Coordinates of C-alpha atoms in Angstrom, one line a residue:
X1 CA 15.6 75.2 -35.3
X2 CA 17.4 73.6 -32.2
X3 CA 20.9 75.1 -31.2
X4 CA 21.1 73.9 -27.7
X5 CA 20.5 71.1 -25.6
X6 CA 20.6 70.8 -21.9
X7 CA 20.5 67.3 -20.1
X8 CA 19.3 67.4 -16.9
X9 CA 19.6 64.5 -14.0
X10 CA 20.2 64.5 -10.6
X11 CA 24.0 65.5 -9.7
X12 CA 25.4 65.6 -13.4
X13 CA 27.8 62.9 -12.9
X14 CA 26.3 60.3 -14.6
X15 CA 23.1 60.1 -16.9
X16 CA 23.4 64.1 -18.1
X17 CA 27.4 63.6 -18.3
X18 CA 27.1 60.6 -20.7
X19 CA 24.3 62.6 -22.7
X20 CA 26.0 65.4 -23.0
X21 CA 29.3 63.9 -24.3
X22 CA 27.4 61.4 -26.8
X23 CA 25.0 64.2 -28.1
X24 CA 28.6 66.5 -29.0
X25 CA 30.9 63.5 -30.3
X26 CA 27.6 62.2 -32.7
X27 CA 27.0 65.9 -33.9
X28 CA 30.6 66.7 -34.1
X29 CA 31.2 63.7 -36.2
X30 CA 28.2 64.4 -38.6
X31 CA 29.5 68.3 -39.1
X32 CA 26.6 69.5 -36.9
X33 CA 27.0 72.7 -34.4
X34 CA 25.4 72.2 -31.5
X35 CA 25.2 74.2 -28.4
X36 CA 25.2 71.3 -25.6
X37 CA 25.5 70.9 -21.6
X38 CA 24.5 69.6 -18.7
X39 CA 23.0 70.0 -15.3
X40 CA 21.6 68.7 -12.2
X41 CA 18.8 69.3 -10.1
X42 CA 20.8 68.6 -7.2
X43 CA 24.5 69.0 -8.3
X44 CA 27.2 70.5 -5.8
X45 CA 28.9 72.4 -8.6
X46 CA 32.7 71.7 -9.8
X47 CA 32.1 67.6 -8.9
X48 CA 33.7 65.5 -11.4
X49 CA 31.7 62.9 -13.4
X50 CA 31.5 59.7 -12.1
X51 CA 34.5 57.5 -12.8
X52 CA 32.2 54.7 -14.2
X53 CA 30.6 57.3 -16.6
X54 CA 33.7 58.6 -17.9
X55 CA 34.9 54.8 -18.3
X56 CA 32.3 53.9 -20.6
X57 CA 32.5 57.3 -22.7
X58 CA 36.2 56.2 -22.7
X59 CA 35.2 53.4 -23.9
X60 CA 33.7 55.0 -27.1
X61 CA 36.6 57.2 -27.9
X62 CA 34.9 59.9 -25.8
X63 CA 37.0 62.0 -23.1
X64 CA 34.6 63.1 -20.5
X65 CA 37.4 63.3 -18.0
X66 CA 37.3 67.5 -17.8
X67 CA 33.3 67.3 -17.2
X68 CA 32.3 69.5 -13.8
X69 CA 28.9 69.3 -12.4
X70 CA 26.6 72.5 -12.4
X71 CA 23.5 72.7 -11.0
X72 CA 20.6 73.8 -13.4
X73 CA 19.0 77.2 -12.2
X74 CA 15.5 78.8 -14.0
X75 CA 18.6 81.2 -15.6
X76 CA 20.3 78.3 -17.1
X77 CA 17.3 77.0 -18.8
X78 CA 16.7 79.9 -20.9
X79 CA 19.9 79.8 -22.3
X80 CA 19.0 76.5 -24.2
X81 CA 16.2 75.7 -27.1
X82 CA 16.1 72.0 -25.7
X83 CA 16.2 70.5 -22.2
X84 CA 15.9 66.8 -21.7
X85 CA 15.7 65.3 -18.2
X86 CA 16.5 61.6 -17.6
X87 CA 12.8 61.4 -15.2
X88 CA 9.7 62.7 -14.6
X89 CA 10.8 63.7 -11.3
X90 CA 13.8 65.9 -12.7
X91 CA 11.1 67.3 -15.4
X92 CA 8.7 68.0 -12.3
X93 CA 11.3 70.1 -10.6
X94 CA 12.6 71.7 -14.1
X95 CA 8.9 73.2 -14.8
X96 CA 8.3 74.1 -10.7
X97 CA 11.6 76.1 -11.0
X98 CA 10.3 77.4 -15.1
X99 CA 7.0 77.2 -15.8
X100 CA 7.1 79.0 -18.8
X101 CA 9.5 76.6 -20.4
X102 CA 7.1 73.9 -20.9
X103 CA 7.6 73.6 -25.0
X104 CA 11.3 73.3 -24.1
X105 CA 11.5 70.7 -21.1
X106 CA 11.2 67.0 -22.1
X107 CA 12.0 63.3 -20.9
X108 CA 15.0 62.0 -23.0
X109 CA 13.9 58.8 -24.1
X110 CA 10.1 60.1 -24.4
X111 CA 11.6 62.6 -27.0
X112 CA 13.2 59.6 -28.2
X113 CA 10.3 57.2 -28.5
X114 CA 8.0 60.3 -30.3
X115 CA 10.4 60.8 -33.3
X116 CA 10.7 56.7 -33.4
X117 CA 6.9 57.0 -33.8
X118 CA 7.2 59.7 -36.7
X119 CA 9.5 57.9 -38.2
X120 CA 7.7 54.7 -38.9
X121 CA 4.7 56.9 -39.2
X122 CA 6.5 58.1 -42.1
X123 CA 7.9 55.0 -43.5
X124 CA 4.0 53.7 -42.9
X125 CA 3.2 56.4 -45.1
X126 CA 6.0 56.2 -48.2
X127 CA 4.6 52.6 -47.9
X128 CA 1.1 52.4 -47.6
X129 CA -0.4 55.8 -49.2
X130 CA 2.1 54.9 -52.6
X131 CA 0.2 52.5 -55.3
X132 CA 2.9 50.0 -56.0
X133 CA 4.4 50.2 -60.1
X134 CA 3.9 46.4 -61.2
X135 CA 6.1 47.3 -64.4
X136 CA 8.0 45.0 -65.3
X137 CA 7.0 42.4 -62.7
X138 CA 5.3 38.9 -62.5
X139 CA 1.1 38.3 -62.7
X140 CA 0.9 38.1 -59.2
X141 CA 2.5 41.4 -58.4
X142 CA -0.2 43.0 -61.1
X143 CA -3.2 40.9 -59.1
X144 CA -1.6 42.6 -55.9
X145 CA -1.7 45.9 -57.6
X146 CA -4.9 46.0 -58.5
X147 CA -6.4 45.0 -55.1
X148 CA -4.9 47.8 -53.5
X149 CA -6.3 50.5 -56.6
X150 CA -9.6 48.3 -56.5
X151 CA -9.7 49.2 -53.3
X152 CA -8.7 52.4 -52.4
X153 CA -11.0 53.5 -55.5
X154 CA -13.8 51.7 -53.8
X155 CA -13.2 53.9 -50.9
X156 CA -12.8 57.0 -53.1
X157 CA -16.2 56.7 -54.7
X158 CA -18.2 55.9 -51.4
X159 CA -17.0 59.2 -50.5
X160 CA -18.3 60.5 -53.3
X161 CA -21.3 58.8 -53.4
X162 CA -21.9 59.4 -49.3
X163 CA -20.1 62.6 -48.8
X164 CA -21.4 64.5 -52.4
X165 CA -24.7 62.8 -52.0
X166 CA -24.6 62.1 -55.5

């Protein structure tokens, strides 16, 4: 179970900053406690966010206004189950600095994309693995039906056939 989340990006004014803020105002508004923060790889500590950045938070009812800049440290990432960096080079530089953190240290919108992917992978699934119920419907839904059992038992029994060598 994840309990933390640290975004990571170059001077934590901008890109980590607007992660961080969305990440708590979308958990916070769906009842979820989450540990979050953010660094940088190159951060002089105590900067505020970029105006810009807290503008378009503002934007979104989100006060980011407070937000000082840290910069991330081999310490830092252990205190967090999840660390997303906005690029390769900022993941690069996370596992030089922590090696050992490499099941915790991912891009953003990689992590992003892969649980897209399971997601349709799923509704693929719930989609394509369930036999359709006809009941109630018209002829061509039953022809339809039956293709898809015709099929899939066609499939079954070459397995048998091939696979039990019977």
């Amino acid at each position: 179970m994840i309990n933390s989340v640290l975004f990571v990006c170059t001077g934590n004014t901008c890109r980590s900053v607007m992660a961080e803020y969305l990440l708590k105002h979308h958990a916070e508004k769906k009842g979820i406690s989450l540990r979050v923060s953010s660094a940088g790889v190159g951060a002089f500590s105590g900067d505020s966010a970029n105006k810009h950045a807290v503008d378009v938070l503002a934007e979104l009812g989100i006060d980011a206004g407070e937000h000082r800049s840290s910069l991330v440290n081999p310490y830092l990432l252990e205190e967090f189950d999840l660390v997303l960096a906005m690029t390769e080079s900022h993941k690069y530089q996370l596992l030089q600095a922590a090696p050992h953190l490499k099941e915790r240290v991912h891009l953003l919108k990689a992590m992003a994309k892969t649980i897209e992917n399971v997601q349709e992978l799923d509704e693929e699934i719930e989609k394509s693995y369930n036999v359709s119920d006809p009941f109630g419907q018209s002829i061509e839904i039953y022809r339809q039906s039956r293709d898809e059992i015709n099929s899939a038992v066609k499939k079954v029994l070459q397995n048998i056939i091939v696979g039990g060598k019977r």
